[in-house]
Short mmCIF file of the N, C-alpha and C atoms (twelve columns), coordinates in Angstrom:
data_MODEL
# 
_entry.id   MODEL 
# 
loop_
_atom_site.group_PDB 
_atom_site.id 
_atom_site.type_symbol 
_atom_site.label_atom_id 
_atom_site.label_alt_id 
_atom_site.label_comp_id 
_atom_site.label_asym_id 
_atom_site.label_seq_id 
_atom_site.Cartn_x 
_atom_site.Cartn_y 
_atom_site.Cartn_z 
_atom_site.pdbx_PDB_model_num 
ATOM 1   N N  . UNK A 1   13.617  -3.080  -21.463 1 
ATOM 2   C CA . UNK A 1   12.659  -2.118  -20.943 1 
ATOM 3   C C  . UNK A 1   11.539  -2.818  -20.170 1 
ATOM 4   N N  . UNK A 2   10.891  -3.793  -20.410 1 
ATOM 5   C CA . UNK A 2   9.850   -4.869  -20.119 1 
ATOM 6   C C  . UNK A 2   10.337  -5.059  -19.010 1 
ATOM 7   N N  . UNK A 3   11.402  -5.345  -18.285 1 
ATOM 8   C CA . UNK A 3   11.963  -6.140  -17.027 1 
ATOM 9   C C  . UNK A 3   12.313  -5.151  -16.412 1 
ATOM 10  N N  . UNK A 4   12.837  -4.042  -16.424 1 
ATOM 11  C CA . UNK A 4   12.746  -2.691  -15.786 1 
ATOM 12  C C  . UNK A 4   11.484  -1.818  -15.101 1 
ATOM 13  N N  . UNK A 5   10.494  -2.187  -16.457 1 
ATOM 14  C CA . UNK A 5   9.291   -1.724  -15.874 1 
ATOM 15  C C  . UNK A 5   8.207   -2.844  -15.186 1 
ATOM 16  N N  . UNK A 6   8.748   -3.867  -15.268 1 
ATOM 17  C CA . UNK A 6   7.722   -5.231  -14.511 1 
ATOM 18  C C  . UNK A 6   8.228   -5.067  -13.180 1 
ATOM 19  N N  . UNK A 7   9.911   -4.802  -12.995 1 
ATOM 20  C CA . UNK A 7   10.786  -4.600  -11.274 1 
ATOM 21  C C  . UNK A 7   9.766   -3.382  -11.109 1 
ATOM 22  N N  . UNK A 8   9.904   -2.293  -10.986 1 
ATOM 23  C CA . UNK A 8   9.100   -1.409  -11.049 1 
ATOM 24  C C  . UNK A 8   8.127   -1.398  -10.660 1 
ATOM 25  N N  . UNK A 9   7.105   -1.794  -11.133 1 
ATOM 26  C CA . UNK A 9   5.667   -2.297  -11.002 1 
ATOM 27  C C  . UNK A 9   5.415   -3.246  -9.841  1 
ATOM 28  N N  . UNK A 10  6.435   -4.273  -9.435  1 
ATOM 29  C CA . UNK A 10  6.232   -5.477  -8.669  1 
ATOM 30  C C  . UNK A 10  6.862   -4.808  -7.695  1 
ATOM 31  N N  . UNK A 11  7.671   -3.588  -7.550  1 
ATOM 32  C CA . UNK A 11  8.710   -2.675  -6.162  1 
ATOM 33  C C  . UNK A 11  7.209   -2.035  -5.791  1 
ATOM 34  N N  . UNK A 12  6.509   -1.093  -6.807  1 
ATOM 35  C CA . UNK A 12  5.646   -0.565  -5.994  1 
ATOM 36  C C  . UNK A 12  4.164   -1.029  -5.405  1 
ATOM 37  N N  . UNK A 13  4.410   -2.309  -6.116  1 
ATOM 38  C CA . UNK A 13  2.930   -2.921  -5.870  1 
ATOM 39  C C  . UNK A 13  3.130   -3.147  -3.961  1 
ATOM 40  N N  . UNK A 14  4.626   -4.224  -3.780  1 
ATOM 41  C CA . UNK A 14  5.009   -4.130  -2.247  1 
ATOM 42  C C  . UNK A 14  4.898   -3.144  -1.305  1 
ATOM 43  N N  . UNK A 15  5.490   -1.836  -2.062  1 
ATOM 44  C CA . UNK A 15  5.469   -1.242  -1.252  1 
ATOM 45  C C  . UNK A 15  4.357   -0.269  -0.426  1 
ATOM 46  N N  . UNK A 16  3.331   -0.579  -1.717  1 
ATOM 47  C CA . UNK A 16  1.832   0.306   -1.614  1 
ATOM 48  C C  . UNK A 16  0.824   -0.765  -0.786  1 
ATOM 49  N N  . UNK A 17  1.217   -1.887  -0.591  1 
ATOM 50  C CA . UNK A 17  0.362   -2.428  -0.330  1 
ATOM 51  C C  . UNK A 17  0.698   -2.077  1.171   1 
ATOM 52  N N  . UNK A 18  2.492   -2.746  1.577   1 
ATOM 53  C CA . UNK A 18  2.337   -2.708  3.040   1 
ATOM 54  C C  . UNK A 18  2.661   -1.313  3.655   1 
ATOM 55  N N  . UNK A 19  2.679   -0.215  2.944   1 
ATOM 56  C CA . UNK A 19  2.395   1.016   3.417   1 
ATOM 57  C C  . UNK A 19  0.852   1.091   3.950   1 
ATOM 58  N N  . UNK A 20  -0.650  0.594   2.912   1 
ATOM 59  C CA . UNK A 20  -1.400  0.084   3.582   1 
ATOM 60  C C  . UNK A 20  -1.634  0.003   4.866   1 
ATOM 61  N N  . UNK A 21  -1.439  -1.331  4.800   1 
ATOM 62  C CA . UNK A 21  -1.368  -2.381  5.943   1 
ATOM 63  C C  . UNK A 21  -0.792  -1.538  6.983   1 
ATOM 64  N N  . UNK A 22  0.040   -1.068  7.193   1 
ATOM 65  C CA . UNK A 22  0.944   -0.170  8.379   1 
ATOM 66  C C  . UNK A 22  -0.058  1.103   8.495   1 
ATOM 67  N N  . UNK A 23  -0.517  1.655   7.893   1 
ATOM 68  C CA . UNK A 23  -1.596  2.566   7.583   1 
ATOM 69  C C  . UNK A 23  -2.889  2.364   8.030   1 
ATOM 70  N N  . UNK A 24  -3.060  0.992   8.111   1 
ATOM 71  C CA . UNK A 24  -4.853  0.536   8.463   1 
ATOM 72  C C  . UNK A 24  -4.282  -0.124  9.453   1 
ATOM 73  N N  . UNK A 25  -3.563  -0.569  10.315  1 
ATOM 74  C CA . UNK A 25  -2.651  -0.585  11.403  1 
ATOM 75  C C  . UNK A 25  -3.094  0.407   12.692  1 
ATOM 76  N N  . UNK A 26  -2.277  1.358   12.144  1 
ATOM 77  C CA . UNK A 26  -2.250  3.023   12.801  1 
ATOM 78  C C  . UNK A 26  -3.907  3.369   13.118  1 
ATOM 79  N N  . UNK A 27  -5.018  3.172   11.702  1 
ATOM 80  C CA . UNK A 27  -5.663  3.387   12.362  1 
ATOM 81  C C  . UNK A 27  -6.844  2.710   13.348  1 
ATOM 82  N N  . UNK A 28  -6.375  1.504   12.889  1 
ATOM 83  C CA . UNK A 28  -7.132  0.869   14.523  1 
ATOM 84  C C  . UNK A 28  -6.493  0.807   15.443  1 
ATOM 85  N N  . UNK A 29  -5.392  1.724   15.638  1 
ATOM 86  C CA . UNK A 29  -5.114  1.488   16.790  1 
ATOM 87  C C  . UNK A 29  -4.780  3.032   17.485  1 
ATOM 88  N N  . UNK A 30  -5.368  3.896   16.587  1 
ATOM 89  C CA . UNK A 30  -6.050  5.375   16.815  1 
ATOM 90  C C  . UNK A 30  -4.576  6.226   16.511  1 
ATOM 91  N N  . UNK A 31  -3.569  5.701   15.894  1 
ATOM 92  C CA . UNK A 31  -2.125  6.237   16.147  1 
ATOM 93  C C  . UNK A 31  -2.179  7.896   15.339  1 
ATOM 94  N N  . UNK A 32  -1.304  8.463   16.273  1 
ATOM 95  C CA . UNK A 32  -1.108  10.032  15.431  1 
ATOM 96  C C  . UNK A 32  -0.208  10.025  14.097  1 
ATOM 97  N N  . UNK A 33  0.341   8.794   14.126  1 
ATOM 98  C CA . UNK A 33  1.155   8.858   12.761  1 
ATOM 99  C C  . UNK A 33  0.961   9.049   11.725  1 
ATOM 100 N N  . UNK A 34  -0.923  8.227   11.728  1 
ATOM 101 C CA . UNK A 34  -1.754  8.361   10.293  1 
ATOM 102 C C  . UNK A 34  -1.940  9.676   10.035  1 
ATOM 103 N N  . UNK A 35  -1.355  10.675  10.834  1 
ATOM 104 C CA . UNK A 35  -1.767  12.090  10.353  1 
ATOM 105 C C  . UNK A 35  -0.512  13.051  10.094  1 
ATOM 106 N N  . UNK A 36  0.708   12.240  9.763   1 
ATOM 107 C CA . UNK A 36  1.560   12.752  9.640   1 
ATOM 108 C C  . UNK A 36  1.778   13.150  8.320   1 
ATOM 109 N N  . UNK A 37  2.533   14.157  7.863   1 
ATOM 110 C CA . UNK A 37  2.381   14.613  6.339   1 
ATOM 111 C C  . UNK A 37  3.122   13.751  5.602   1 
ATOM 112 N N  . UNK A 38  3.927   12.677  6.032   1 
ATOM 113 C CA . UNK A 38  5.093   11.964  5.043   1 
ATOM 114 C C  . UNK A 38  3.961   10.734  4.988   1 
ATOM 115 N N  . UNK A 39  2.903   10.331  5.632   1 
ATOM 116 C CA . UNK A 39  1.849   9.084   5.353   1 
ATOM 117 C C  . UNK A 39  0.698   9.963   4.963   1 
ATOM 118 N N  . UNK A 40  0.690   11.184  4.597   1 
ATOM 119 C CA . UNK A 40  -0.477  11.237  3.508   1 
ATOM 120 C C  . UNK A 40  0.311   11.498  2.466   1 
ATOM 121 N N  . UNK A 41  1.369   11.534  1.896   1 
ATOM 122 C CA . UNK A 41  1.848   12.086  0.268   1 
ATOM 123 C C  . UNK A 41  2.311   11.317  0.241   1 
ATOM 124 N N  . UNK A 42  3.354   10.199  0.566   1 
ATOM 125 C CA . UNK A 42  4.286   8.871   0.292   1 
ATOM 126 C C  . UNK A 42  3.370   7.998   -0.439  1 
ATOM 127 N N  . UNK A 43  2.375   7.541   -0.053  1 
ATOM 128 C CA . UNK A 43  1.085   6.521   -0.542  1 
ATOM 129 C C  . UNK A 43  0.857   7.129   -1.744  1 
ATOM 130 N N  . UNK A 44  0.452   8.664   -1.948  1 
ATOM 131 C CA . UNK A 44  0.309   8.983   -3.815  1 
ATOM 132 C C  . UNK A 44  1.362   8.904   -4.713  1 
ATOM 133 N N  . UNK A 45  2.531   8.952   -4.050  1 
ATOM 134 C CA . UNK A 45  3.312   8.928   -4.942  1 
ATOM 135 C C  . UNK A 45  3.741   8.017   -5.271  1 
ATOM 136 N N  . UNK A 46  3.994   7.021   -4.567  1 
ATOM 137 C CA . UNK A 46  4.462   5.322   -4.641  1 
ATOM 138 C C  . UNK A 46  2.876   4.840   -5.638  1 
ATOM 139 N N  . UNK A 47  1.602   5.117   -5.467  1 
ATOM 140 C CA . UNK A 47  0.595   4.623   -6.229  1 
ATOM 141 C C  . UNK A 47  0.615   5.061   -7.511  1 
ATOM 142 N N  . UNK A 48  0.858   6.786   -7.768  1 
ATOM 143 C CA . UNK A 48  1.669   7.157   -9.039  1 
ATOM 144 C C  . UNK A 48  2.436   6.622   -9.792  1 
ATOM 145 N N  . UNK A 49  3.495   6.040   -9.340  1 
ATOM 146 C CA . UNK A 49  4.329   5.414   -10.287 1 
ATOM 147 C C  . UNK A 49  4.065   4.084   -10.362 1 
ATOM 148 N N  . UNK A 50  3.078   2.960   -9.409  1 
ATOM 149 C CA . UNK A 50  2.199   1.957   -10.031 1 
ATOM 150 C C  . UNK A 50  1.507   2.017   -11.121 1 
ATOM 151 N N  . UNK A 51  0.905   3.260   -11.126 1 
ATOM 152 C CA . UNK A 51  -0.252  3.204   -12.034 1 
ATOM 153 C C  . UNK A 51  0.703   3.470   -13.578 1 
ATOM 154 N N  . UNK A 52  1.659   4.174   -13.201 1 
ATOM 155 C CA . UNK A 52  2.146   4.934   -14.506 1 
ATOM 156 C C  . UNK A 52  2.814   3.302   -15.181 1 
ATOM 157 N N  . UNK A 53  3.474   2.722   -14.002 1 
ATOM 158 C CA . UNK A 53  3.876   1.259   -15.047 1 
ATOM 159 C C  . UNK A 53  2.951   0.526   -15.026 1 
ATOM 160 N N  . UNK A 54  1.613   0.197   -14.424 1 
ATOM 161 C CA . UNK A 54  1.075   -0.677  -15.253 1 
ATOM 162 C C  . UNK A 54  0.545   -0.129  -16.781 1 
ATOM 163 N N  . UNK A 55  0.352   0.874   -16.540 1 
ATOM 164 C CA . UNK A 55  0.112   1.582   -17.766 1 
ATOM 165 C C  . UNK A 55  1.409   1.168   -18.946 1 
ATOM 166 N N  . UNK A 56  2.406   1.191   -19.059 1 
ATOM 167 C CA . UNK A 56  3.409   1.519   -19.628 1 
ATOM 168 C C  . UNK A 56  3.251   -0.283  -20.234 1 
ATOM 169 N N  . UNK A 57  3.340   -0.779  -19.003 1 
ATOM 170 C CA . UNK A 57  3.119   -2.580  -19.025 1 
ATOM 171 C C  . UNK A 57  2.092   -3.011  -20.000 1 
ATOM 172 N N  . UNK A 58  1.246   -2.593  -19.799 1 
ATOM 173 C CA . UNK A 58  -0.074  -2.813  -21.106 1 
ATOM 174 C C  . UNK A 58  0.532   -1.921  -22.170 1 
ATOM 175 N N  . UNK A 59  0.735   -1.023  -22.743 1 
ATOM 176 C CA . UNK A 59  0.957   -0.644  -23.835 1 
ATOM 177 C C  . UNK A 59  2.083   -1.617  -24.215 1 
ATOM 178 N N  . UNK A 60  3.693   -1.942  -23.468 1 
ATOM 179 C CA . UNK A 60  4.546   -2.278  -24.052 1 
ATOM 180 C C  . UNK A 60  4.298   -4.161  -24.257 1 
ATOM 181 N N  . UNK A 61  3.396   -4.626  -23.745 1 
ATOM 182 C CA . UNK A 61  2.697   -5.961  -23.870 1 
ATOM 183 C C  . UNK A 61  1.570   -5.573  -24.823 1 
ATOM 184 N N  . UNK A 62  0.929   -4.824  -24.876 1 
ATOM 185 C CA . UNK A 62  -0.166  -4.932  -26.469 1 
ATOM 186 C C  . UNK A 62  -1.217  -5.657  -25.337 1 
ATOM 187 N N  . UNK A 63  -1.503  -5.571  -23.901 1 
ATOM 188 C CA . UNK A 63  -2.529  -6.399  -23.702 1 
ATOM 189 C C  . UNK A 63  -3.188  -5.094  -22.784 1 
ATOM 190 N N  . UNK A 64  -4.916  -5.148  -22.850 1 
ATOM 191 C CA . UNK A 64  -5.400  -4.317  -22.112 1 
ATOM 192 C C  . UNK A 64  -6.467  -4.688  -21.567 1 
ATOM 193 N N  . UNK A 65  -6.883  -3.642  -20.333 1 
ATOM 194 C CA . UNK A 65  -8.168  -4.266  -19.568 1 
ATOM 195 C C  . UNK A 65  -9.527  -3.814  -20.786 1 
ATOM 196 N N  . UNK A 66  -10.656 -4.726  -20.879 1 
ATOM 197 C CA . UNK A 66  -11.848 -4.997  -21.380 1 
ATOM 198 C C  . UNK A 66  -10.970 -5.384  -22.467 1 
ATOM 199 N N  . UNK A 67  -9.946  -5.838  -22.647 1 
ATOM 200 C CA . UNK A 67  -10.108 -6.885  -23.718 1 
ATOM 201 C C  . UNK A 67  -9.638  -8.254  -23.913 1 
ATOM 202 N N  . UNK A 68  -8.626  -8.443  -22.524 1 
ATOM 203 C CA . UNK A 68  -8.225  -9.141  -21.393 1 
ATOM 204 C C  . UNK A 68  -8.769  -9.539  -20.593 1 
ATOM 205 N N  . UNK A 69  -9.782  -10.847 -20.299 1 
ATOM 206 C CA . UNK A 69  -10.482 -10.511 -19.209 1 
ATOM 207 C C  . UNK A 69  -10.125 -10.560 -17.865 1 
ATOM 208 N N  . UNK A 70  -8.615  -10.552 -17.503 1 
ATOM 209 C CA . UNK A 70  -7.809  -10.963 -16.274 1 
ATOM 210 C C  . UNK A 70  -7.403  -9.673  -16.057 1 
ATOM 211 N N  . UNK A 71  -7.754  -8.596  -17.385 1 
ATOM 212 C CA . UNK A 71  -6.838  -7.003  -16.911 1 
ATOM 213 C C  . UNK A 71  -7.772  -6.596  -16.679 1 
ATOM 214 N N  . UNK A 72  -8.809  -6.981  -17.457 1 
ATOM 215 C CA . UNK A 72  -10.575 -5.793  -16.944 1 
ATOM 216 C C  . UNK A 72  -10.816 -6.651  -14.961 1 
ATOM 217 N N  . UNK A 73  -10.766 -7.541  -15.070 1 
ATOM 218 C CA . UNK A 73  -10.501 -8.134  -13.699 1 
ATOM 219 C C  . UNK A 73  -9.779  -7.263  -12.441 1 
ATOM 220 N N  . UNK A 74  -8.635  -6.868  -12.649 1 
ATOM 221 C CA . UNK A 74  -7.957  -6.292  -12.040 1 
ATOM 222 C C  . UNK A 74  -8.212  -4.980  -11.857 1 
ATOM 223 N N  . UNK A 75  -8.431  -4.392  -13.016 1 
ATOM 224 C CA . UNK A 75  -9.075  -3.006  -12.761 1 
ATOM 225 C C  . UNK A 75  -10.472 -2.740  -12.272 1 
ATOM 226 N N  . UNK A 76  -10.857 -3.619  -12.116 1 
ATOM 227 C CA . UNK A 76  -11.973 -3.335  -11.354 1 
ATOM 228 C C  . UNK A 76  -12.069 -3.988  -9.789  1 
ATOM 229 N N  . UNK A 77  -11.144 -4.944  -9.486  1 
ATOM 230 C CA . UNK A 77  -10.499 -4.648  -8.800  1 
ATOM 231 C C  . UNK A 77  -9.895  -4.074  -7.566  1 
ATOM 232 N N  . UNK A 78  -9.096  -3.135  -8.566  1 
ATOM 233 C CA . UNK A 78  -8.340  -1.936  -8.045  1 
ATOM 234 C C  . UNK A 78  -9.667  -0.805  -7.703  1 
ATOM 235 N N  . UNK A 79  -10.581 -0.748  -8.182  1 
ATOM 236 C CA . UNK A 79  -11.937 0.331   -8.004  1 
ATOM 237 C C  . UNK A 79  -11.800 -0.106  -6.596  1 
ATOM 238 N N  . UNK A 80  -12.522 -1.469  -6.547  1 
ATOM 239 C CA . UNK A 80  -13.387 -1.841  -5.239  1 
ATOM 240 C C  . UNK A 80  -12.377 -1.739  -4.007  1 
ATOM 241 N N  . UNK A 81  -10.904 -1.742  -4.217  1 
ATOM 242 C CA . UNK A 81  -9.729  -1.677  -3.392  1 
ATOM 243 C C  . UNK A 81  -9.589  0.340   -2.870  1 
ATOM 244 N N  . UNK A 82  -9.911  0.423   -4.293  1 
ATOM 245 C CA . UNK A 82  -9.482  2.192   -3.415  1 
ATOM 246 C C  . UNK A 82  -10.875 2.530   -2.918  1 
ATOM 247 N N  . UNK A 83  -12.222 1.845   -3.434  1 
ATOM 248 C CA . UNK A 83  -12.595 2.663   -2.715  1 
ATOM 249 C C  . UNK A 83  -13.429 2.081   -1.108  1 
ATOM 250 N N  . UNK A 84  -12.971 0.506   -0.714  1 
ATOM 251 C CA . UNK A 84  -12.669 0.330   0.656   1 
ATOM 252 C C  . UNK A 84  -11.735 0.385   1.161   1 
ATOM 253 N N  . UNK A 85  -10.371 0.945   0.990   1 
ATOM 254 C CA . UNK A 85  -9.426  1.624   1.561   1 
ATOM 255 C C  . UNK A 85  -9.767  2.940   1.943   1 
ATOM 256 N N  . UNK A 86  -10.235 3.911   0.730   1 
ATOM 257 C CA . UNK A 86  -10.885 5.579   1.409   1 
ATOM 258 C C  . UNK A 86  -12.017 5.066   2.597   1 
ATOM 259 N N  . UNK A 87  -12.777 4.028   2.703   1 
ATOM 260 C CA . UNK A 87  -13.767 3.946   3.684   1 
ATOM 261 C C  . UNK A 87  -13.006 3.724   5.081   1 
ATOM 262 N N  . UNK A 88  -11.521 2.667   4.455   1 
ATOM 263 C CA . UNK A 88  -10.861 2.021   5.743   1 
ATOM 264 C C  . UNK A 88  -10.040 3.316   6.704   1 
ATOM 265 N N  . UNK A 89  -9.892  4.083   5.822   1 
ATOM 266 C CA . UNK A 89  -8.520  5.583   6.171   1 
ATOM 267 C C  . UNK A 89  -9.191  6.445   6.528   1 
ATOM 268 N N  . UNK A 90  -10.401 6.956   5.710   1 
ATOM 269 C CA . UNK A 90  -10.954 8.338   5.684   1 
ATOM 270 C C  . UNK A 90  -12.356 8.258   6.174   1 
ATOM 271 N N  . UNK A 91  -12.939 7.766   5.371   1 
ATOM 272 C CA . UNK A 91  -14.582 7.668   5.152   1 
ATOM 273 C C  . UNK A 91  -15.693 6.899   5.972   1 
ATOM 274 N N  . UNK A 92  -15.014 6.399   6.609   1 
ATOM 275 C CA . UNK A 92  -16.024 5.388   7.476   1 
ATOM 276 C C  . UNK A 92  -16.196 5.854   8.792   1 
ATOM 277 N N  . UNK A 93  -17.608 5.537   9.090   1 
ATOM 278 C CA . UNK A 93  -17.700 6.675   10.184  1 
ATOM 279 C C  . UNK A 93  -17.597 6.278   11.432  1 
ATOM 280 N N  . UNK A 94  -17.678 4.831   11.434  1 
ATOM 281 C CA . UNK A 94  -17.539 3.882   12.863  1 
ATOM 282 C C  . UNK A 94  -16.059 2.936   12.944  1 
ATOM 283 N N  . UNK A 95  -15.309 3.425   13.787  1 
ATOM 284 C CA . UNK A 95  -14.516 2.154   13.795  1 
ATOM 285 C C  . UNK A 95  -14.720 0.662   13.331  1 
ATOM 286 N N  . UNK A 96  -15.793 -0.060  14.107  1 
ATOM 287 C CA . UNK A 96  -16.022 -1.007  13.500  1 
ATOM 288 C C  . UNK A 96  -15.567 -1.698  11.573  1 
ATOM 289 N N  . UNK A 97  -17.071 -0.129  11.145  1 
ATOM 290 C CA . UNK A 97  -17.109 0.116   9.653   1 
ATOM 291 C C  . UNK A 97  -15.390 0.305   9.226   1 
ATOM 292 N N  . UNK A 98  -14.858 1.308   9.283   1 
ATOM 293 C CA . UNK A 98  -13.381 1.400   9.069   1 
ATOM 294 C C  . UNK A 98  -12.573 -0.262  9.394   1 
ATOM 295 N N  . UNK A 99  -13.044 -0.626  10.243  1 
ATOM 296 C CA . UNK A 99  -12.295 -1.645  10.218  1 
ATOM 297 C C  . UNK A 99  -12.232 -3.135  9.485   1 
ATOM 298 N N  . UNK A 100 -13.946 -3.275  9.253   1 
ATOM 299 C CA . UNK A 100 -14.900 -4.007  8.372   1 
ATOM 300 C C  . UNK A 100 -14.017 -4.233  6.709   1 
ATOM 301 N N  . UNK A 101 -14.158 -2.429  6.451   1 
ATOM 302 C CA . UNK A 101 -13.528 -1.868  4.988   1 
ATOM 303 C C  . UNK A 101 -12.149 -2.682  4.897   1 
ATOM 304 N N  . UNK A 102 -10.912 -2.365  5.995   1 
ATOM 305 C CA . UNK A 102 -10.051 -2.133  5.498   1 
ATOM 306 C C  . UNK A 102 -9.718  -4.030  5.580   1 
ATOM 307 N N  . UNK A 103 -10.077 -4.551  6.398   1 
ATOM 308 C CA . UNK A 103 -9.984  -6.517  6.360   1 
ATOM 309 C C  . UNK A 103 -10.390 -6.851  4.745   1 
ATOM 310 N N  . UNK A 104 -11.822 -6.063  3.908   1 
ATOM 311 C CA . UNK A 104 -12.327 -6.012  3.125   1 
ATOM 312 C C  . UNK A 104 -11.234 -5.486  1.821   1 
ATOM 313 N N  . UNK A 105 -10.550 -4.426  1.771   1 
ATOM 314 C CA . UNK A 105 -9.859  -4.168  0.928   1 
ATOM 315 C C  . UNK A 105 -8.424  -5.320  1.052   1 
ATOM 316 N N  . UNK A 106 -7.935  -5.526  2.102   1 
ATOM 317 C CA . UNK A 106 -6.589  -6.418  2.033   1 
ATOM 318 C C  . UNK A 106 -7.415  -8.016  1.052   1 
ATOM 319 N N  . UNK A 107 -8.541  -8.069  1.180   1 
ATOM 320 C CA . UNK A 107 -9.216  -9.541  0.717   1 
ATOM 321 C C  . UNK A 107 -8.555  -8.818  -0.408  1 
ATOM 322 N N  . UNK A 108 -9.524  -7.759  -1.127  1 
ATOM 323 C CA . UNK A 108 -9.843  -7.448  -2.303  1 
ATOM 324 C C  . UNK A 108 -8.102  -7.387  -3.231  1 
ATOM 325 N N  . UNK A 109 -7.120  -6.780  -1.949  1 
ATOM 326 C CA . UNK A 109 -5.498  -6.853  -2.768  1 
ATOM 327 C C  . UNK A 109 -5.459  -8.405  -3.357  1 
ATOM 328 N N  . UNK A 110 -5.492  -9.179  -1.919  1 
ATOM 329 C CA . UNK A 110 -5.121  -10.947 -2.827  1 
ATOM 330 C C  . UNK A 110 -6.038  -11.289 -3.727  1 
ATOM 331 N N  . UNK A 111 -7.422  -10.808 -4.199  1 
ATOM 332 C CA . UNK A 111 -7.770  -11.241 -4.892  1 
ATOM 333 C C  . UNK A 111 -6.933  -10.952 -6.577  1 
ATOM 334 N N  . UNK A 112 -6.972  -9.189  -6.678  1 
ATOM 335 C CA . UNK A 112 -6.500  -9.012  -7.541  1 
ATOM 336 C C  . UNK A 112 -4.177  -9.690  -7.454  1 
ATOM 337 N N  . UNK A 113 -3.750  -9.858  -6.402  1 
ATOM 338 C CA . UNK A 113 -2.806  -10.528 -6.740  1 
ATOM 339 C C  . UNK A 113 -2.940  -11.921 -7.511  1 
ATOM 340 N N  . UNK A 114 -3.764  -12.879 -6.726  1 
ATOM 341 C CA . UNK A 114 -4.222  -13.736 -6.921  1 
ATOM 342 C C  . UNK A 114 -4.377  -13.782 -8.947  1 
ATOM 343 N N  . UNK A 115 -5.208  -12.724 -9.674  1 
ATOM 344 C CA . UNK A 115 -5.552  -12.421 -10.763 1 
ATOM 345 C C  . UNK A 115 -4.622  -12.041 -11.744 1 
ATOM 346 N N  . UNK A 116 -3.306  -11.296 -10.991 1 
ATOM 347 C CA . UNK A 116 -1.818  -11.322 -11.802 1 
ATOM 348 C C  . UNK A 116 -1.491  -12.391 -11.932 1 
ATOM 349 N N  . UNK A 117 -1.104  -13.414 -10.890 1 
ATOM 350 C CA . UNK A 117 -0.393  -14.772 -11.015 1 
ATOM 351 C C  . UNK A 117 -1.115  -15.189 -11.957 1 
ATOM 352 N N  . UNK A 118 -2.078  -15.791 -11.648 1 
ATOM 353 C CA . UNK A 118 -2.704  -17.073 -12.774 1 
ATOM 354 C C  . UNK A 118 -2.940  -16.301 -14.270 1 
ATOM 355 N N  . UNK A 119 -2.921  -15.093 -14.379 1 
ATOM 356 C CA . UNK A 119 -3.703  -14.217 -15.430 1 
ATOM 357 C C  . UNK A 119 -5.303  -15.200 -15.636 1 
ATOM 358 N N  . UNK A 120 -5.905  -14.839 -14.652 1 
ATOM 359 C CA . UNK A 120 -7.402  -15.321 -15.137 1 
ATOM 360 C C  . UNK A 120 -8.142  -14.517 -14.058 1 
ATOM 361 N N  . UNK A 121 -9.077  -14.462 -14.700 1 
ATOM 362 C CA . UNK A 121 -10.280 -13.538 -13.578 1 
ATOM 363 C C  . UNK A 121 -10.839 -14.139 -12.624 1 
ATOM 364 N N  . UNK A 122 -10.534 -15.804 -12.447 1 
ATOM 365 C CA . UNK A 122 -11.017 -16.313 -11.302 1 
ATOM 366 C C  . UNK A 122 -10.171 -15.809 -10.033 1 
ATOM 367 N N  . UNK A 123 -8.846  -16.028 -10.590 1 
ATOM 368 C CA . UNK A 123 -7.693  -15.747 -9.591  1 
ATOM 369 C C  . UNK A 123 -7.374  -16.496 -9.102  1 
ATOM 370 N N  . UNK A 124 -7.217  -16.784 -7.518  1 
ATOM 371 C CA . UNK A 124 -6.715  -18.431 -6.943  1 
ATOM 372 C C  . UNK A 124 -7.922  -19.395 -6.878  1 
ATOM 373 N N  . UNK A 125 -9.021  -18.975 -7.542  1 
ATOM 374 C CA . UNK A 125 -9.921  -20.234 -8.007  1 
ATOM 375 C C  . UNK A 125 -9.333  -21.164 -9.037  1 
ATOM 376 N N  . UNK A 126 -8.492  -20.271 -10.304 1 
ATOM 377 C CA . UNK A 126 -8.241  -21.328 -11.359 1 
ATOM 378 C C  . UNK A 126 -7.037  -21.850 -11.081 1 
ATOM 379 N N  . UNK A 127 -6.219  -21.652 -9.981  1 
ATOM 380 C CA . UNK A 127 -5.035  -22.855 -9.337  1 
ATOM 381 C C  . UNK A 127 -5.664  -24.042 -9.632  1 
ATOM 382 N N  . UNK A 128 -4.950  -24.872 -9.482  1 
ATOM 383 C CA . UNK A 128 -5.281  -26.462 -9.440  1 
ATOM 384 C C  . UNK A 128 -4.415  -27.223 -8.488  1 
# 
């Protein structure tokens, strides 16, 4: 079950990210695609079933965020990621700003990748 739901988890982490990326793409480059109905519902649902296995992942590992400090890491994180992605997609009122956000949220993905690999809250600080 563990290796089912880690494939899982590591399928949608790829695929949410460079849906992203193709997404903050589109919109610097003003495309009508970002307004197509299969790129606003594809992204919740692929993030849905992230969230539902990392969830599943911490319960069936016994490890959780604030008591972990590499999972409380990540989930917070994931805050500062969705919410300069809504600035990068939706919310930002200047191109520039939108564009500022969304360079800002792709940091913020490698950081928290960075924070899976090593499991530490430095992330690719505690490489050696």
């Amino acid at each position: 079950m563990y290796s089912a739901l880690k494939h899982l988890h590591l399928t949608a982490v790829i695929l949410s990210v460079c849906l992203f990326a193709l997404r903050g793409a589109w919109m610097l480059v003003d495309s009508p695609q970002l307004g197509r109905r299969w790129a606003r519902v594809v992204p919740h649902v692929i993030d849905t079933v992230l969230l539902a296995s990392a969830i599943g992942l911490t319960v069936i590992l016994h490890q959780y965020p604030f008591v972990q400090g590499w999972l409380t890491a990540k989930v917070l994180g994931l805050i500062a990621y969705i919410i300069l992605g809504s600035i990068a997609l939706k919310r930002g009122p200047t191109k520039p700003i939108r564009a500022a956000a969304f360079i800002g949220s792709l940091a913020v993905f490698g950081y928290i990748a960075s924070v899976a690999l090593s499991r530490s809250p430095l992330g690719f600080l505690a490489w050696r």
